[in-house]
Short mmCIF file of C-alpha atoms and ligand atoms in Angstrom, two decimals:
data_model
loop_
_atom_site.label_atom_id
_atom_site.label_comp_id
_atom_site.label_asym_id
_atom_site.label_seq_id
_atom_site.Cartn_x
_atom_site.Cartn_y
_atom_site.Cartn_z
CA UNK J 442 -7.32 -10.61 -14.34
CA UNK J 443 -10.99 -11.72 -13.26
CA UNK J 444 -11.56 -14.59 -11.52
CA UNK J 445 -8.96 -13.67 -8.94
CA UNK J 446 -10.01 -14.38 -5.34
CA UNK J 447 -6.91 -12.59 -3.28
CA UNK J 448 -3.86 -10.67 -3.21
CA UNK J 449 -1.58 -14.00 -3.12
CA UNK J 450 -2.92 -15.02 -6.69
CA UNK J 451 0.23 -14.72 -9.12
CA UNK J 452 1.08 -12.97 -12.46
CA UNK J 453 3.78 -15.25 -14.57
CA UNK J 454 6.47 -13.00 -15.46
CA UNK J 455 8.04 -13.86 -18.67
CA UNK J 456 10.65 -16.49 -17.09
CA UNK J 457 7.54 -18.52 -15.04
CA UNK J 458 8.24 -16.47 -11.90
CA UNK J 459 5.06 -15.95 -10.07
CA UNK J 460 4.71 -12.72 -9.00
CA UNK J 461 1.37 -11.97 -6.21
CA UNK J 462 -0.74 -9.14 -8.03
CA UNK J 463 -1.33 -6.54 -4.93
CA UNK J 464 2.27 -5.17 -3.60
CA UNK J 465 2.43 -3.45 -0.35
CA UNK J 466 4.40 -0.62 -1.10
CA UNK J 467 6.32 0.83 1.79
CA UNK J 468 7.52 4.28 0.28
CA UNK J 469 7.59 6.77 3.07
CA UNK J 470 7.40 4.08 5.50
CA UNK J 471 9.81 4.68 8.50
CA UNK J 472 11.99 2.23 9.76
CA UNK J 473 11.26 1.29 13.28
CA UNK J 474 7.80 0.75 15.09
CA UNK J 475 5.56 2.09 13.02
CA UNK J 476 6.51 0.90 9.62
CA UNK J 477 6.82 -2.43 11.40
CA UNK J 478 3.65 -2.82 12.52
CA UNK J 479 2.25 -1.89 8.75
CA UNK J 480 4.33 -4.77 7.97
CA UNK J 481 2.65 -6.91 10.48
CA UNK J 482 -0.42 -5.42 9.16
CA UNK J 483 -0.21 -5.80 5.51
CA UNK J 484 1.17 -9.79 6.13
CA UNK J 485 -1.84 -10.72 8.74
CA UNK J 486 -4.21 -9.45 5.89
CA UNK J 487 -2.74 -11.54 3.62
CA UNK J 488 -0.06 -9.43 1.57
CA UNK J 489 2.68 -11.65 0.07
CA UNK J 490 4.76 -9.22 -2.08
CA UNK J 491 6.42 -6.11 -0.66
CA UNK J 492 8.04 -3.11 -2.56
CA UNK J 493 10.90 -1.95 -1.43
CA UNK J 494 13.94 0.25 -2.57
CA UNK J 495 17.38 0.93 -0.86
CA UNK J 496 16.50 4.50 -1.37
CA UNK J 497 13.49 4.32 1.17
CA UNK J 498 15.75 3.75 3.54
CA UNK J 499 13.65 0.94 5.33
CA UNK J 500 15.22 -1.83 3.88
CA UNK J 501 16.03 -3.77 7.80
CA UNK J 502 12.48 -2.74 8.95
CA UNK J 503 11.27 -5.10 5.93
CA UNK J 504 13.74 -7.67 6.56
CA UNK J 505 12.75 -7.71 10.67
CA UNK J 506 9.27 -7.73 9.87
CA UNK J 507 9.93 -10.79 7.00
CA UNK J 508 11.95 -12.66 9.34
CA UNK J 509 9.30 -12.35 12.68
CA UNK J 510 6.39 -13.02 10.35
CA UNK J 511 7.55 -16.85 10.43
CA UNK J 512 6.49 -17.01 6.90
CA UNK J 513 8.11 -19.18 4.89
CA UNK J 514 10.92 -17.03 2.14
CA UNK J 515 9.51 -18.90 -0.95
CA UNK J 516 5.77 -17.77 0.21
CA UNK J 517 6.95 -14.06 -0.26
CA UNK J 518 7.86 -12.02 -2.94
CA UNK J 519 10.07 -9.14 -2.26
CA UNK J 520 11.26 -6.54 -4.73
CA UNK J 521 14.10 -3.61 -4.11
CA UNK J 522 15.81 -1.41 -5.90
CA UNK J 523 19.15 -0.14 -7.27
CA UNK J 524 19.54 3.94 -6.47
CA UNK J 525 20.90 6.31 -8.95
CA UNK J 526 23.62 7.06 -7.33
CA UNK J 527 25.02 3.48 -7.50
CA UNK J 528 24.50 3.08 -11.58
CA UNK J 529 26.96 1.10 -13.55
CA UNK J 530 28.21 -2.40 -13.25
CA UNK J 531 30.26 -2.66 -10.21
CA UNK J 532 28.68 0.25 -8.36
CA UNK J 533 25.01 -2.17 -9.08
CA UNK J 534 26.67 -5.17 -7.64
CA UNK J 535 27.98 -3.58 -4.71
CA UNK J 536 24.67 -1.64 -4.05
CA UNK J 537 22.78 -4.95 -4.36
CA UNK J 538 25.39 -6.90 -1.76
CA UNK J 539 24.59 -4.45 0.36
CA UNK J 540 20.30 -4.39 -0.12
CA UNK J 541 20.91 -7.78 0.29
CA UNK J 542 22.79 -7.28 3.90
CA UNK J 543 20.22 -4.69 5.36
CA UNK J 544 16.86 -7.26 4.40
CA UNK J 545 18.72 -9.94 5.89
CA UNK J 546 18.11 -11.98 2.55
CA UNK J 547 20.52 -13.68 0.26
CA UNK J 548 17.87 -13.50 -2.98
CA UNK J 549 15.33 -10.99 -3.44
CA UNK J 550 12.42 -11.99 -6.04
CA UNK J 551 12.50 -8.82 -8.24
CA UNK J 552 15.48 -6.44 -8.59
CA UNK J 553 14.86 -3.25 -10.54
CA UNK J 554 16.46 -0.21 -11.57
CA UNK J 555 15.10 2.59 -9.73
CA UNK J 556 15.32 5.17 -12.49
CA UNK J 557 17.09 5.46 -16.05
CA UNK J 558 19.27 7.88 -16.49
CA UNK J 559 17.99 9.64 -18.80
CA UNK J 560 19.82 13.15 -18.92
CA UNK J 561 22.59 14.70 -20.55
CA UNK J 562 23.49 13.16 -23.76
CA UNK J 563 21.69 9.82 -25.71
CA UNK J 564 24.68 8.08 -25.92
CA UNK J 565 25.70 8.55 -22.69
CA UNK J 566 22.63 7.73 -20.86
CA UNK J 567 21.79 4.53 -22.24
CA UNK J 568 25.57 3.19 -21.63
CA UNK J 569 25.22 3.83 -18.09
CA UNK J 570 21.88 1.93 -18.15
CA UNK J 571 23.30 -0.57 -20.60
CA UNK J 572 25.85 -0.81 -17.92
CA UNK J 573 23.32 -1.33 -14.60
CA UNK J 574 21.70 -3.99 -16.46
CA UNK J 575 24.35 -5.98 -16.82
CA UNK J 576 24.66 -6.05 -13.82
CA UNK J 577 21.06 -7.20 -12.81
CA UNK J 578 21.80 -9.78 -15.93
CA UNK J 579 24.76 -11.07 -13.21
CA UNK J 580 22.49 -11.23 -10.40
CA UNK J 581 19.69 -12.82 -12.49
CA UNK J 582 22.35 -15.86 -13.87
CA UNK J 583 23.57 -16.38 -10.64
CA UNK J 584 19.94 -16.54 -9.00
CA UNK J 585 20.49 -13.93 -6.41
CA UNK J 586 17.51 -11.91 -8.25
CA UNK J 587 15.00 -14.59 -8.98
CA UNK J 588 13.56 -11.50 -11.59
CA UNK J 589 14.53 -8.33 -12.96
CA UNK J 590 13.28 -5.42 -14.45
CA UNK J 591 13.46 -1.62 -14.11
CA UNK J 592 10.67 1.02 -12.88
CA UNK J 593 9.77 4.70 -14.58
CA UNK J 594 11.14 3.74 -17.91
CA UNK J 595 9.85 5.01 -20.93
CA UNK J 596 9.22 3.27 -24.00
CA UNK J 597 12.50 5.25 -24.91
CA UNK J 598 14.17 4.21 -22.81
CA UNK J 599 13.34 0.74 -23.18
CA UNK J 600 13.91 0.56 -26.47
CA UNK J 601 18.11 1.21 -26.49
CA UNK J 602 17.91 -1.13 -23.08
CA UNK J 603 16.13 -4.39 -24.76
CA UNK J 604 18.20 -3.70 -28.09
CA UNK J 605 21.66 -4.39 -26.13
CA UNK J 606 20.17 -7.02 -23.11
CA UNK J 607 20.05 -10.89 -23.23
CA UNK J 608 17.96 -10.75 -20.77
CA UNK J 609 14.51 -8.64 -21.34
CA UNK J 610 13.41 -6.88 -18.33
CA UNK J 611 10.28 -8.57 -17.13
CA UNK J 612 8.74 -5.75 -15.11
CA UNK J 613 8.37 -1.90 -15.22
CA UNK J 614 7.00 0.00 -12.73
CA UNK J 615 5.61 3.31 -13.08
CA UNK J 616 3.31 5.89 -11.34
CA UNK J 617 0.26 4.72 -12.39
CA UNK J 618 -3.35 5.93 -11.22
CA UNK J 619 -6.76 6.93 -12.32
CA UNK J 620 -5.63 10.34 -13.63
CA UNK J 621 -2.63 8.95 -14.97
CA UNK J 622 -3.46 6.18 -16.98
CA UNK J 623 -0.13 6.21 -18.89
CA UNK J 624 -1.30 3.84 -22.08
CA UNK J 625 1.50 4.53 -24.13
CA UNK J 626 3.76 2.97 -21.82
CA UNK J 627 1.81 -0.37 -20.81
CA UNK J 628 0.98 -0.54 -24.58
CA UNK J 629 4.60 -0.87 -25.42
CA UNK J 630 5.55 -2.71 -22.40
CA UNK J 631 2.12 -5.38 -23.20
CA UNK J 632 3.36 -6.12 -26.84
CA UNK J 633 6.93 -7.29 -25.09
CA UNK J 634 5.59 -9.40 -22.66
CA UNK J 635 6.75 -6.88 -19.46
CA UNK J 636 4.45 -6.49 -16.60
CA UNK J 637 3.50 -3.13 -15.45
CA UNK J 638 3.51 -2.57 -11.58
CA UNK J 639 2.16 0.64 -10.77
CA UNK J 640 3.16 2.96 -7.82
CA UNK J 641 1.23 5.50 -5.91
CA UNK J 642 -2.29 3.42 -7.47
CA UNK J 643 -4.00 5.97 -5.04
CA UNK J 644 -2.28 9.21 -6.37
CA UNK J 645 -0.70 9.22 -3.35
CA UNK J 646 -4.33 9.72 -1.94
CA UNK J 647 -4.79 12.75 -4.15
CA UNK J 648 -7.11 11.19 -6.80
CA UNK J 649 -9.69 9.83 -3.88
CA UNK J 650 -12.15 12.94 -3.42
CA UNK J 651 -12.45 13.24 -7.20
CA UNK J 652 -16.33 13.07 -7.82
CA UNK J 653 -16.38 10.52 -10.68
CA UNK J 654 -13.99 7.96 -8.94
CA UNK J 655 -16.77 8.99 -5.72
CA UNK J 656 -19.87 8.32 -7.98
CA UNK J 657 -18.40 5.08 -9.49
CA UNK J 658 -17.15 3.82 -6.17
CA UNK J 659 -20.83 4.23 -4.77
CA UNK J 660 -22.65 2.04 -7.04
CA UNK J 661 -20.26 -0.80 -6.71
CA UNK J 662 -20.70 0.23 -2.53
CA UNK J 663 -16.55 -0.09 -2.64
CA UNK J 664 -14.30 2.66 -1.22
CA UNK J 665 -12.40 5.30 -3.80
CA UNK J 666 -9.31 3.52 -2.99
CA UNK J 667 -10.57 0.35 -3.89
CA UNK J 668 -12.06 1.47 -7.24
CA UNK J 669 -8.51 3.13 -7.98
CA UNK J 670 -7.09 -0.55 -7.13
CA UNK J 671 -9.36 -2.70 -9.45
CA UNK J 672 -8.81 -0.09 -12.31
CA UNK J 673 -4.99 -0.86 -12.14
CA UNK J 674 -5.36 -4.52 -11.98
CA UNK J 675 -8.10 -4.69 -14.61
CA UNK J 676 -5.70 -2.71 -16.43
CA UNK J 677 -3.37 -5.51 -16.31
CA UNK J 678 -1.34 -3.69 -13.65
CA UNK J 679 0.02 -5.02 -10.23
CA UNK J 680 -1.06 -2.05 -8.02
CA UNK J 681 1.53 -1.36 -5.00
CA UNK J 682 -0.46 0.89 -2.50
CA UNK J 683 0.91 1.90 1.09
CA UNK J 684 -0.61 2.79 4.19
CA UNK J 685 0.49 2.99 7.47
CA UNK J 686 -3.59 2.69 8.84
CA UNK J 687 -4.13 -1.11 10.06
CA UNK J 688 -8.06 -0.38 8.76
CA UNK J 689 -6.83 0.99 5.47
CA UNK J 690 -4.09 -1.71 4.64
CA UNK J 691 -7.00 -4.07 5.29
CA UNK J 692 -9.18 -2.11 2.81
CA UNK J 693 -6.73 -2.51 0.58
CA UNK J 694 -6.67 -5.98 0.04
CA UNK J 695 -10.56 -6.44 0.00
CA UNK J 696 -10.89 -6.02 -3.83
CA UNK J 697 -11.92 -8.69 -5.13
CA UNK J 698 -15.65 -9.13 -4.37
CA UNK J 699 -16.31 -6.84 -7.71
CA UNK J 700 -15.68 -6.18 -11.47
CA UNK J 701 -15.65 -2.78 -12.87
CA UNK J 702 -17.74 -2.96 -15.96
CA UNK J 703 -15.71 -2.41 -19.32
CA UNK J 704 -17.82 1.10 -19.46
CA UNK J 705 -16.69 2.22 -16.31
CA UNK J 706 -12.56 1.13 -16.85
CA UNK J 707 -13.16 3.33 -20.01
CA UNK J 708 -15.16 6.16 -18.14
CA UNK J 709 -12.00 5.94 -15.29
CA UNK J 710 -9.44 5.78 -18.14
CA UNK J 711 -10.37 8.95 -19.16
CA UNK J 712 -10.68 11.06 -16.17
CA UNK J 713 -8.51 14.39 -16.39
CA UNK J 714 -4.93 14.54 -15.67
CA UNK J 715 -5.03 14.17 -11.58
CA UNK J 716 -2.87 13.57 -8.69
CA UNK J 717 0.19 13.40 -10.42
CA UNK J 718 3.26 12.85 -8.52
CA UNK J 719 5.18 15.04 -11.23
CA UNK J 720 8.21 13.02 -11.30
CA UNK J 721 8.88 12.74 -15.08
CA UNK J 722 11.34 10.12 -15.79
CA UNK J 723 12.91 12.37 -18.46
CA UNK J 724 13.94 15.11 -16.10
CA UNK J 725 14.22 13.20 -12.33
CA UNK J 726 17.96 13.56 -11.21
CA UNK J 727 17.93 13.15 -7.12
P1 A2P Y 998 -2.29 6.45 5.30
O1 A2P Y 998 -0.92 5.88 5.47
O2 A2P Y 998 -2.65 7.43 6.37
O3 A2P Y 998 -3.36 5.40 5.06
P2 A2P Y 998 -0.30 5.77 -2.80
O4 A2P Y 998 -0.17 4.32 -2.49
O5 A2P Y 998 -1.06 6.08 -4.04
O6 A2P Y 998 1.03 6.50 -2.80
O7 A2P Y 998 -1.16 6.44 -1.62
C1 A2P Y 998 -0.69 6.44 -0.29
C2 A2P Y 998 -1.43 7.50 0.47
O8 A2P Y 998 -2.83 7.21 0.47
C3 A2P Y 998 -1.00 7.54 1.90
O9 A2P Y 998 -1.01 8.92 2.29
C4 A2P Y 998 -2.09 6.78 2.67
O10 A2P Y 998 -2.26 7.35 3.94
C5 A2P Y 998 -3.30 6.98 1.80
N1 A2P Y 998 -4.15 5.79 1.73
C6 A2P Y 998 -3.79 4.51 1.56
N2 A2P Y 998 -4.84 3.70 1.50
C7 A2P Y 998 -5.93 4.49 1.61
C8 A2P Y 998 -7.33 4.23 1.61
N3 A2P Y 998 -7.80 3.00 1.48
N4 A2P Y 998 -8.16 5.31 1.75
C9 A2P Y 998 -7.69 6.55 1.91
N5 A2P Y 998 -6.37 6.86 1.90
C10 A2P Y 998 -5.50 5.84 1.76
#
């Protein structure tokens, strides 16, 4: 990922889709005003790709704030996401009509399933995610989801999914920050050609007063945040962060004046179990 100059340079996903490699994530972010003028924000600084789910709830704010930007569609790259309460095939379709309806959009760039659903018994689990894919597979064919992939899936749960799909997932997102490095699941998701997106890159600001991540930060005279945010993308992660701060979107996206030395990825790879979200994929039912 050196050589990379902004937060508009792309990724190829598997099928050639260019996907930008910072995400402005907008979890938390409230509809109305305020998340508005993040959006506003995040797009003057240069932010192409925004994260989005039909479980935040903001799904028209992003659409309003696409729409006034004046930006062209194809210059953006939005991603949302199917809930768990609307797995399975028709219940997926349905849920994406109507993502589709609130953004104002009639393609998004990356569709994902939000979360597997992964209790109760094996069998049962991976039919109903067997089930939600095929549905994305629908979307995908007919070009209404330019990508798709899913987010906090386990190699485990990866593996029944890719055994019974035609069409791979091409992304995964995953809670993914210094403190939670989660190699076992980019490993496995590397070797198959599926790019790892990473939410919460900041530990939803939890990891940022840890003294090594400090110390590090200081001698490249970047911010915490910003260390956190080259770590992921040297990584070979897209990070997503969010803010709602005009000064701190803007810090966001300023990360690519420095390289973190191959001692210091290592030194950040193995910092202490931190900031955790404690969402385990294995055991989330909402
Ligand atoms: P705020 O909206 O006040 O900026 P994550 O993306 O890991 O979930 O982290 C999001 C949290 O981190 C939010 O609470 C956000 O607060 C805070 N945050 C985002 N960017 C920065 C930054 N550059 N420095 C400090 N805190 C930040």
């Amino acid at each position: 990922m050196a050589g990379w100059k902004s937060v508009q340079d792309r990724v190829e996903l598997r099928n050639g889709c260019g996907i930008p490699c910072v995400g402005f994530g907008t979890w938390k972010m409230p509809q109305g005003t305020a998340g508005a003028e993040a959006l506003h924000q995040a797009l003057a600084d240069g932010y192409r790709h925004i994260d989005t789910a039909a479980a935040y709830g903001n799904e028209e704010t992003v659409g309003e704030a696409v729409a006034a930007s004046g930006i062209p569609r194809e210059e953006l790259f939005v991603t949302t996401k199917v809930w768990n309460t609307e797995r399975g095939y028709d219940a997926t379709l349905r849920a994406f009509d109507e993502s589709c309806r609130r953004l104002g959009m009639d393609y998004v760039d990356l569709y994902l399933v939000h979360w597997p659903a992964a209790q109760g018994p094996e069998g049962q689990w991976q039919r109903t995610n067997a089930e939600t894919w095929r549905a994305l597979e629908a979307l995908y064919a007919q070009g209404r989801a330019r990508a798709i992939g899913v987010s906090n899936f386990k190699p485990r749960h990866l593996e029944p999914l890719m055994a019974g799909a035609d069409v791979p997932p091409m992304v995964n997102q995953i809670e993914m920050h210094p403190g939670c490095n989660q190699e076992a699941t980019r490993e496995f998701c590397r070797e198959r050609g599926i790019v790892v997106e990473a939410w919460s890159p900041l530990g939803q600001g939890r990891v940022l007063a840890d003294a090594t991540l400090a110390e590090v930060a200081a001698r490249y005279g970047c911010t915490p945040a910003q260390l956190c945010l080259r770590w992921c993308l040297q990584r070979g992660a897209i990070p997503l962060p969010k803010s709602l701060d005009a000064g701190r979107i803007s810090e966001n996206a300023r990360i690519f004046w420095f390289d973190v030395s191959d001692e210091d990825l290592l030194l950040i790879d193995g910092l202490d179990p931190l900031g955790q979200s404690g969402l385990d994929p294995d055991t989330v039912d909402f």
